[in-house]
PDB file of C-alpha atoms in Angstrom:
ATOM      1  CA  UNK A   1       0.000   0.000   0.000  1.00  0.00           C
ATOM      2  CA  UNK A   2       1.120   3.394  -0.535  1.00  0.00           C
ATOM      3  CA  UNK A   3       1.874   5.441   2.203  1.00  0.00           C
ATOM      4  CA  UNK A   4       0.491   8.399   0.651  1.00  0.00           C
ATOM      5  CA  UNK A   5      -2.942   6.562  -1.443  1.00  0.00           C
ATOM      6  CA  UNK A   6      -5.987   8.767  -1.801  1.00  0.00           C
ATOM      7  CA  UNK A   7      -7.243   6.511   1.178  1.00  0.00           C
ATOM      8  CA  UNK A   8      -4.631   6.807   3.238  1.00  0.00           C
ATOM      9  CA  UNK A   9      -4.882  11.156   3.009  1.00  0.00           C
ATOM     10  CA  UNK A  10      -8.620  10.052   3.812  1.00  0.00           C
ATOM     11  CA  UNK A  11      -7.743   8.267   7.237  1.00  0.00           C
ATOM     12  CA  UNK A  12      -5.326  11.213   8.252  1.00  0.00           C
ATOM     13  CA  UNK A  13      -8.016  13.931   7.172  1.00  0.00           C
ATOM     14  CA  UNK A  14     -10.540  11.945   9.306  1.00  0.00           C
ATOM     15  CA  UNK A  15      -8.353  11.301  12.248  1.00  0.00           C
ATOM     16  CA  UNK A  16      -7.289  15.254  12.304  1.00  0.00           C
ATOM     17  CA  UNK A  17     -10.925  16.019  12.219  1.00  0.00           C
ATOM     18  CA  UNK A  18     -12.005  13.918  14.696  1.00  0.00           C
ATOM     19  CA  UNK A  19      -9.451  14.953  17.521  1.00  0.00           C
ATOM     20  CA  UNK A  20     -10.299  18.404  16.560  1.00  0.00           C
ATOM     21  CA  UNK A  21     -14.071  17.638  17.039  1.00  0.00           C
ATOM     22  CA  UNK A  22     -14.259  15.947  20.193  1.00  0.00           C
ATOM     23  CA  UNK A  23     -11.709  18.803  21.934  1.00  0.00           C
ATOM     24  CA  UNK A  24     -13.824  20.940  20.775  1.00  0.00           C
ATOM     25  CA  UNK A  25     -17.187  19.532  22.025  1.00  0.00           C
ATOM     26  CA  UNK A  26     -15.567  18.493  25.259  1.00  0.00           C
ATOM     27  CA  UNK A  27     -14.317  21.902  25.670  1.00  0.00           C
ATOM     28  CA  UNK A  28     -17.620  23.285  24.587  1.00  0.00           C
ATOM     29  CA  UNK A  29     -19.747  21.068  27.512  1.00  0.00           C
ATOM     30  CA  UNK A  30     -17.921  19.313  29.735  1.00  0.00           C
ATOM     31  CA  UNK A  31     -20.670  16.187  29.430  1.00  0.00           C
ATOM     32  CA  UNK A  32     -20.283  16.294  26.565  1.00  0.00           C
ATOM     33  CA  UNK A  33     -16.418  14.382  26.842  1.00  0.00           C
ATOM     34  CA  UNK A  34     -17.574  11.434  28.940  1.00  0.00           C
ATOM     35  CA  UNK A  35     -20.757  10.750  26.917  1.00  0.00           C
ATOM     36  CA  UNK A  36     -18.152  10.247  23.904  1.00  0.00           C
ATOM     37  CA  UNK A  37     -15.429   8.104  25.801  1.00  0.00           C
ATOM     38  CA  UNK A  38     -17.423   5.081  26.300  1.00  0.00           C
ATOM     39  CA  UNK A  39     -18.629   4.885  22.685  1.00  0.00           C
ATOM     40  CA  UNK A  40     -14.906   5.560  21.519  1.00  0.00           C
ATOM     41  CA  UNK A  41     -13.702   2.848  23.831  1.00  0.00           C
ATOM     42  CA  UNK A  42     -16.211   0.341  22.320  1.00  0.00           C
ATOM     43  CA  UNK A  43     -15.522   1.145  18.382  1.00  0.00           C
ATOM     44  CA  UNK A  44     -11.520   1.015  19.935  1.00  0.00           C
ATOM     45  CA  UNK A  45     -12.669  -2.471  21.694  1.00  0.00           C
ATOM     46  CA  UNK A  46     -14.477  -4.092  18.612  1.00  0.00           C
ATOM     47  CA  UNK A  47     -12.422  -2.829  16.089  1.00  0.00           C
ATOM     48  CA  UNK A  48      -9.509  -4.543  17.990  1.00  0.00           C
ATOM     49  CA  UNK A  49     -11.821  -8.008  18.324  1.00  0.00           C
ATOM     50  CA  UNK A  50     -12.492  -7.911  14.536  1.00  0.00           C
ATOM     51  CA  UNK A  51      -9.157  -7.634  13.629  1.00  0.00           C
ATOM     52  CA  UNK A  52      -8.055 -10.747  15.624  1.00  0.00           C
ATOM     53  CA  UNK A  53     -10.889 -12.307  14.225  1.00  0.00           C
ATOM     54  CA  UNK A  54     -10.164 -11.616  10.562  1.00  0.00           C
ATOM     55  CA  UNK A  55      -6.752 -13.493  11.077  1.00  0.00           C
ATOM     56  CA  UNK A  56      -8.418 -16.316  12.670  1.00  0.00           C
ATOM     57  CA  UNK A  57     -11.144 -16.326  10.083  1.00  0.00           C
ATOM     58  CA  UNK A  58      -7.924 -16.227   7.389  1.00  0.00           C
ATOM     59  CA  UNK A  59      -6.422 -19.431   9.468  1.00  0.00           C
ATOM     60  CA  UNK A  60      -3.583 -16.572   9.193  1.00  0.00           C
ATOM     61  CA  UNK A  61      -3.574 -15.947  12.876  1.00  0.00           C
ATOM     62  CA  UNK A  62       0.112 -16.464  14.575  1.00  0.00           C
ATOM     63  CA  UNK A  63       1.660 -15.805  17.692  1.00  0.00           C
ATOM     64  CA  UNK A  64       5.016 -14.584  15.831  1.00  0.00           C
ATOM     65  CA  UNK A  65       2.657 -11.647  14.567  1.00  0.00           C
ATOM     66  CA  UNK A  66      -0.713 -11.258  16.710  1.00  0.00           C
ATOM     67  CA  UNK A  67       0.174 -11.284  20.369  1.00  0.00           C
ATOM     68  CA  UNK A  68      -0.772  -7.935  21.927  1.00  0.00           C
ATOM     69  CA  UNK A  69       3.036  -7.219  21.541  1.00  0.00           C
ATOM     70  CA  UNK A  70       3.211  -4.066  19.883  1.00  0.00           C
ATOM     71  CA  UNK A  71       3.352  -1.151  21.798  1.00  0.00           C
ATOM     72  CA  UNK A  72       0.048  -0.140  19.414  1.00  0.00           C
ATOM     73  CA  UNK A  73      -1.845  -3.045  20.821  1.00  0.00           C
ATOM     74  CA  UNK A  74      -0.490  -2.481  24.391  1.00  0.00           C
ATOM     75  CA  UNK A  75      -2.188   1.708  23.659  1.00  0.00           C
ATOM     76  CA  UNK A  76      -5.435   0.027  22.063  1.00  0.00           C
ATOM     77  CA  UNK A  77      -5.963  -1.913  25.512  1.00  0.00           C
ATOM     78  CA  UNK A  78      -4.446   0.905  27.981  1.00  0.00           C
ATOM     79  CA  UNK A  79      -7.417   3.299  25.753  1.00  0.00           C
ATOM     80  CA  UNK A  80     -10.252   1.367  26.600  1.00  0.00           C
ATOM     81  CA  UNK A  81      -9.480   1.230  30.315  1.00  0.00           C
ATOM     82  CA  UNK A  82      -9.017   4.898  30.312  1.00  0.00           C
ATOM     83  CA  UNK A  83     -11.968   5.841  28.669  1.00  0.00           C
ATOM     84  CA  UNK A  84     -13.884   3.843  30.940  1.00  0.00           C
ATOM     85  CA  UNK A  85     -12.214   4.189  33.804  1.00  0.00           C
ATOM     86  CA  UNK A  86     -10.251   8.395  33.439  1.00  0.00           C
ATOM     87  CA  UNK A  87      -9.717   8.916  37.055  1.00  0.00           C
ATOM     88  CA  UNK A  88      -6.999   6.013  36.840  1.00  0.00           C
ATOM     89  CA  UNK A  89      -4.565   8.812  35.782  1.00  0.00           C
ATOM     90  CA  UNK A  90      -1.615   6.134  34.864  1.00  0.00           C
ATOM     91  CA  UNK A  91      -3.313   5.269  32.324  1.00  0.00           C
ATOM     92  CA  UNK A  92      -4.555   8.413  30.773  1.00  0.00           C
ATOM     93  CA  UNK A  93      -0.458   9.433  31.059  1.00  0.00           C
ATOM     94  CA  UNK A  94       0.130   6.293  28.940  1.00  0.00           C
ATOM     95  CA  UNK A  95      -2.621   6.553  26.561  1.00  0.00           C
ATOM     96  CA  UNK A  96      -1.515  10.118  26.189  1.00  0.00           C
ATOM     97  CA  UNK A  97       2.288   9.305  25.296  1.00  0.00           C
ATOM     98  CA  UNK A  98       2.165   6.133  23.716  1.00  0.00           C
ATOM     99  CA  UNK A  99      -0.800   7.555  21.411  1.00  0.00           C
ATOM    100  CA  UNK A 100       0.657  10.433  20.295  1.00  0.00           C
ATOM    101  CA  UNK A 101       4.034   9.176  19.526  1.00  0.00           C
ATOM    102  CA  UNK A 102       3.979   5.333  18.495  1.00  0.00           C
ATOM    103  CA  UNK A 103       0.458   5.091  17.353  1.00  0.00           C
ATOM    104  CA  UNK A 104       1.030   8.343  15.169  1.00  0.00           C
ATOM    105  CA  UNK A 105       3.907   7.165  13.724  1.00  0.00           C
ATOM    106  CA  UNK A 106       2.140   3.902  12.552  1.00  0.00           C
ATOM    107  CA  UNK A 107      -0.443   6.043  11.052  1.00  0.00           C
ATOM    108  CA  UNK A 108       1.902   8.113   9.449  1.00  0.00           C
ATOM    109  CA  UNK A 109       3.826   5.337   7.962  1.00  0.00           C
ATOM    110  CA  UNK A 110       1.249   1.695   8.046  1.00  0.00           C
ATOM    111  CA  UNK A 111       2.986  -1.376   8.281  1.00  0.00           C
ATOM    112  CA  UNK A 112      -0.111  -3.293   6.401  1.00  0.00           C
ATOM    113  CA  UNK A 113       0.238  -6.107   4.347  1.00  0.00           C
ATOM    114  CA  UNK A 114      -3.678  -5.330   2.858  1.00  0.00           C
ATOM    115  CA  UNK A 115      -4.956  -2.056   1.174  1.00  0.00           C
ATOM    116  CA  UNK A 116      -8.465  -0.229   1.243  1.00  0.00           C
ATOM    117  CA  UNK A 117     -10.733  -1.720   1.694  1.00  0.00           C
ATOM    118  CA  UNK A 118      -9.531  -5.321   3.317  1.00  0.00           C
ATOM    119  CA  UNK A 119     -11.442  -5.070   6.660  1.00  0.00           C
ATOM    120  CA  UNK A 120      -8.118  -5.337   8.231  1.00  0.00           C
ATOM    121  CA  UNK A 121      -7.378  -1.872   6.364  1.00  0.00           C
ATOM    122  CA  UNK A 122     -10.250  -0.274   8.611  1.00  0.00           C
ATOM    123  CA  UNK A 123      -9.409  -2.224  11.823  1.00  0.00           C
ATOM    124  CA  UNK A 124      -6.000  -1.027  11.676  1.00  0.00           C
ATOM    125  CA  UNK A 125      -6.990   2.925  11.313  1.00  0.00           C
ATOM    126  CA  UNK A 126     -10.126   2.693  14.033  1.00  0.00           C
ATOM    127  CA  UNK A 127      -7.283   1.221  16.685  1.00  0.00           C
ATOM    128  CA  UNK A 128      -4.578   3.269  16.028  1.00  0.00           C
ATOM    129  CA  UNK A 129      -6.669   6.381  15.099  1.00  0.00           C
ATOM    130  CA  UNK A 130      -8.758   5.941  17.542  1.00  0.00           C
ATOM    131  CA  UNK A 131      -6.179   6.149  20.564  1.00  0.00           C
ATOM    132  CA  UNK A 132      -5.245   9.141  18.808  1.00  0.00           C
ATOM    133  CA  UNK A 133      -8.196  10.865  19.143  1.00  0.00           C
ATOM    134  CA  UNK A 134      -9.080   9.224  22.752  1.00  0.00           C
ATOM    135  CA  UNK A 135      -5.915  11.016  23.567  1.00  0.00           C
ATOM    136  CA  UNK A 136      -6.673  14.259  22.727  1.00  0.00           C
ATOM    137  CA  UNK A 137     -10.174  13.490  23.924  1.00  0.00           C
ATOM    138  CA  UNK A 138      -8.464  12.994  28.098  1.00  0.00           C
ATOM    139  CA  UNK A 139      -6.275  15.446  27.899  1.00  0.00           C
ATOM    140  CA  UNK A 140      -6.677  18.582  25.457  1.00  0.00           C
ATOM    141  CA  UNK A 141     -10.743  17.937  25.637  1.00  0.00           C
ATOM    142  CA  UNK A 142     -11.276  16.902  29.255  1.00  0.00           C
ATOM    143  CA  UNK A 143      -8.336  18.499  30.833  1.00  0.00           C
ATOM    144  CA  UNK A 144      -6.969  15.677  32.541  1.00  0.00           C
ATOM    145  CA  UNK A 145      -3.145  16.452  32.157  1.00  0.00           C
ATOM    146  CA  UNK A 146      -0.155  14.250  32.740  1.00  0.00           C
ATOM    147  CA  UNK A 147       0.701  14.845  36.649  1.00  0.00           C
ATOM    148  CA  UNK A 148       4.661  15.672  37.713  1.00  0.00           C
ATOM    149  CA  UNK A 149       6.762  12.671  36.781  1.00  0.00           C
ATOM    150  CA  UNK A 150       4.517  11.467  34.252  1.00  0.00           C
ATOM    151  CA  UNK A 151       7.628  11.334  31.392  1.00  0.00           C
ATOM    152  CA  UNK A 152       9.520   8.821  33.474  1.00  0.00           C
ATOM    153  CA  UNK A 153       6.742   6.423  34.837  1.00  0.00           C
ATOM    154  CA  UNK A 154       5.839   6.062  30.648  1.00  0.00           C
ATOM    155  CA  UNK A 155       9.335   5.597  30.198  1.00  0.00           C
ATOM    156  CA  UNK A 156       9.807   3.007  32.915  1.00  0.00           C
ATOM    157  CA  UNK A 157       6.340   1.562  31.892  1.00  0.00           C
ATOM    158  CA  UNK A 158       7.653   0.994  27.952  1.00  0.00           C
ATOM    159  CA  UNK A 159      11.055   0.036  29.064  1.00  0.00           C
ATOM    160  CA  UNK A 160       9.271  -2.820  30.686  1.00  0.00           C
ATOM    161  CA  UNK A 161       7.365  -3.304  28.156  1.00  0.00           C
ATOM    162  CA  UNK A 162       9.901  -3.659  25.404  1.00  0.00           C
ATOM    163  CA  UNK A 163      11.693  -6.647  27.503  1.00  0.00           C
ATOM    164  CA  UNK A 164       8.273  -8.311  27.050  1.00  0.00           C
ATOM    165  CA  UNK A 165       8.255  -7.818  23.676  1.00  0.00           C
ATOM    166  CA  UNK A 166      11.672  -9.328  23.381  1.00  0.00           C
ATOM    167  CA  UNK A 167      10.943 -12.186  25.309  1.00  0.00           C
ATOM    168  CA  UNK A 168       8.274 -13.171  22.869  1.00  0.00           C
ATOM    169  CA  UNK A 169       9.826 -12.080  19.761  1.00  0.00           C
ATOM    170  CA  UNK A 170      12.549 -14.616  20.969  1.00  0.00           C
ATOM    171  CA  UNK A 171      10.326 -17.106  22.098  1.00  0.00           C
ATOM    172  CA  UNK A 172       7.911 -16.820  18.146  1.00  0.00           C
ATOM    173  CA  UNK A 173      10.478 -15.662  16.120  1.00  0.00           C
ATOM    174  CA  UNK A 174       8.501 -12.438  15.493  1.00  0.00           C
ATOM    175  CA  UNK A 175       9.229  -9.007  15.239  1.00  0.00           C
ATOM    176  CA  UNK A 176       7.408  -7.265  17.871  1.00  0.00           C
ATOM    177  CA  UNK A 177       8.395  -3.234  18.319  1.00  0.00           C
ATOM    178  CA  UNK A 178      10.598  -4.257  15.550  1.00  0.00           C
ATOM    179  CA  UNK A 179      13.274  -5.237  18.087  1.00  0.00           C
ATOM    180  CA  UNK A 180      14.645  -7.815  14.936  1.00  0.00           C
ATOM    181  CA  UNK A 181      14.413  -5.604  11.828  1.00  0.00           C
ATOM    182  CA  UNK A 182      12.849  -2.380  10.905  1.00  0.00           C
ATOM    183  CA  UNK A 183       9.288  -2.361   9.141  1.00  0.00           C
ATOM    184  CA  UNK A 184       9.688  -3.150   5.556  1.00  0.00           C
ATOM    185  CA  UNK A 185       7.513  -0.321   4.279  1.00  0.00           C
ATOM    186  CA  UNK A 186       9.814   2.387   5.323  1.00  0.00           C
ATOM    187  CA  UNK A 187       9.305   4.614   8.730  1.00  0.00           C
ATOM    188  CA  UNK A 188      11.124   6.672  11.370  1.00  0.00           C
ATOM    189  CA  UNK A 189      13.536   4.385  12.311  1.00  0.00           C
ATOM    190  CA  UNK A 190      15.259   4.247   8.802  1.00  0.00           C
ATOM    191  CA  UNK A 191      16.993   6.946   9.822  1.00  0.00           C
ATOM    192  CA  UNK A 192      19.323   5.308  12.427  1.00  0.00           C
ATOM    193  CA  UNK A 193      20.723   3.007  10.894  1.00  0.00           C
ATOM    194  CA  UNK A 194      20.949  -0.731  10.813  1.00  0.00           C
ATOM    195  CA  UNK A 195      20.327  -3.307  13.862  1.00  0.00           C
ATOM    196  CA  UNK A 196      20.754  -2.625  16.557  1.00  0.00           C
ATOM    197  CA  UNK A 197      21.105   0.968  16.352  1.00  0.00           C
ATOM    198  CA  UNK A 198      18.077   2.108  14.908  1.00  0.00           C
ATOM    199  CA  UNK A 199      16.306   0.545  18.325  1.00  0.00           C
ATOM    200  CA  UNK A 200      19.043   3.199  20.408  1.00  0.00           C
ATOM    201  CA  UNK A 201      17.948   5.923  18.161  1.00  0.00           C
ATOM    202  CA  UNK A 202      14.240   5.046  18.329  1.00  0.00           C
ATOM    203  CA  UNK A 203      14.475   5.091  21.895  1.00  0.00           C
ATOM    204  CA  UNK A 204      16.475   8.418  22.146  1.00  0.00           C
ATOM    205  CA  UNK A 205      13.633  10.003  19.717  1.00  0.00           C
ATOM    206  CA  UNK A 206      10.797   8.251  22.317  1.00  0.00           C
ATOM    207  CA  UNK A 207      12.147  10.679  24.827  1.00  0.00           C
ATOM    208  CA  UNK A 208      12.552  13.624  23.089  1.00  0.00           C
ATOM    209  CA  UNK A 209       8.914  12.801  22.060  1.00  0.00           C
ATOM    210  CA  UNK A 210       7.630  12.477  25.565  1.00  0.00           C
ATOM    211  CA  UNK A 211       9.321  15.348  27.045  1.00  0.00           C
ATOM    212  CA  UNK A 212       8.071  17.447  24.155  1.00  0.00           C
ATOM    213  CA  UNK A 213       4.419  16.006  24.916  1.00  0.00           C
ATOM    214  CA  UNK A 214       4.921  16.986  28.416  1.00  0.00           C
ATOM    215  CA  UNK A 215       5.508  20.210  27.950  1.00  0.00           C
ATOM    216  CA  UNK A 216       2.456  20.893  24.965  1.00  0.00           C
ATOM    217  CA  UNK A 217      -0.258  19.496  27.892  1.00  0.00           C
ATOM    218  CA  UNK A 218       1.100  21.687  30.485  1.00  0.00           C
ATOM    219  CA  UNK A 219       1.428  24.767  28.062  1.00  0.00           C
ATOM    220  CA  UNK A 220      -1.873  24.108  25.706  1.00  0.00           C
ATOM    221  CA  UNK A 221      -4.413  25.701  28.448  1.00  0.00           C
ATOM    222  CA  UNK A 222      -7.310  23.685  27.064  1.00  0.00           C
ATOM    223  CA  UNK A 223     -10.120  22.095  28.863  1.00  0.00           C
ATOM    224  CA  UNK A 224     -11.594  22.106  31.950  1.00  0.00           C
ATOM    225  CA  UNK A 225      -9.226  20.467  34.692  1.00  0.00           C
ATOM    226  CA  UNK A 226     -10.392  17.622  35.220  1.00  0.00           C
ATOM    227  CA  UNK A 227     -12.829  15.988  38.305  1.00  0.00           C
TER     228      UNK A 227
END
């Protein structure tokens, strides 16, 4: 698929407007942002299902590529406990920095194997998209910021994370967080460098990313603070 197919400026277009819309109607009425999160968690939840389904369906379902081993599946999950459950403030701080930096790179740059319209094609943008837009939902929308410290719990969280995903790209032979070779369809990380340095520079670039995060919530002065 091309990164850059009339479909694909169709999924960014939507995904811009969408984060755009539901700051603005959280902003706008404050009831407005929790009547939305639970019907973004479930489109988030079943999108997720479907996809796993699909593969199964397919008989192409593997546990070298369909754990929850990505640090995009680990955000799909962490989004649908935080948009039904936002006072757990971890996860809104995860959901905040894994969205907005992993899952916006993937949308940026899909690693698909399918093009519009497979049904895996629209699973794939409703997950990652949608985290995006939960994001911005939480924390531009509803005001609930990351607290003091937030940059280094995420980091600690997805350092923790990535030794998971090692273990089982070991253990399947997969590639998960692309801790064996870089996605095949071009991305970020092409411009570290081969194994293993492009996973140092990724990692450099994932704080950079955070800290830069950090400072836009703290800075943005939108939405209520949250309750």
């Amino acid at each position: 698929m091309s990164q850059f197919s009339a479909a694909h400026l169709v999924a960014l277009a939507t995904t811009a407007l969408l984060a755009v819309a539901v700051v603005w109607a959280a902003r706008s009425r404050p009831s407005a942002g929790r009547a939305m999160a639970r019907p973004l968690a479930l489109a988030v939840l079943a999108a997720y299902a479907i996809e796993h389904a699909a593969y199964a369906l397919r008989g192409t379902w593997s546990p070298a590529i369909n754990l929850p081993l990505h640090l995009t599946d680990a955000v799909t999950l962490v989004t649908v406990a935080a948009l039904l459950m936002p006072q757990r403030r971890l996860l809104v701080e995860l959901v905040y920095f894994w969205s907005l930096s992993a899952s916006l790179q993937a949308v940026l740059t899909p690693d698909l194997g399918v093009s519009f319209p497979d049904v895996l094609y629209f699973t794939f943008f409703v997950t990652h998209s949608g985290v995006i837009v939960a994001a911005c939902l939480l924390v531009f929308g509803c005001g609930r910021t990351p607290r003091r410290g937030a940059v280094w719990r995420v980091l600690g969280v997805s350092v923790a994370f990535t030794a998971l995903a090692a273990v089982g790209t070991v253990l399947t032979g997969g590639n998960y967080m692309y801790l064996r070779h870089k996605p095949s369809g071009g991305s970020l990380l092409d411009l570290f460098g081969a194994w293993p340095w492009y996973i140092a520079g990724g990692a450099l670039v994932a704080v950079a990313l955070f800290l830069i995060l950090a400072r836009l919530a703290n800075v943005s002065g939108v939405g209520p603070r949250a309750r």
